[in-house]
C-alpha angles and dihedrals in degrees: 000000000000121000116258112264114252114234109254123214106235118185104165124067131196113260094222140019094257149352116228141167114272122258097015116105115245087235091064100050132089110244128223116194113217108195121227092251090052094054091045089052089053091046092052099042103036107024098032093034094220120161117252089253094052092044094046086055093050092050094044096239138107119279090241091053091049090049089055093045096051091045090055093047093051089049092052093047093048093048091051094050094044100041096033099241127152116254107218126198110207123205115261091239091061092059094058 
């Protein structure tokens, strides 16, 4: 049985529903969901330039969990950019 997921503190939100390549209809693209906590990890690490420890404290999670989260987020963003996929920001409610 998996451990219960610790609630993450998330301050940032995506400005749009998705980010996609120009000129290709959304319906024709592969989609990659990026979770709210993954987007928050990217914001704290790359936009705010916080250390992993500082960012983990802000999110209320361990440094190791933060590192794993930001690693997953960076992989998804890189895959989206390189392979031309739509990066989708699902509503928090749909993840419950």
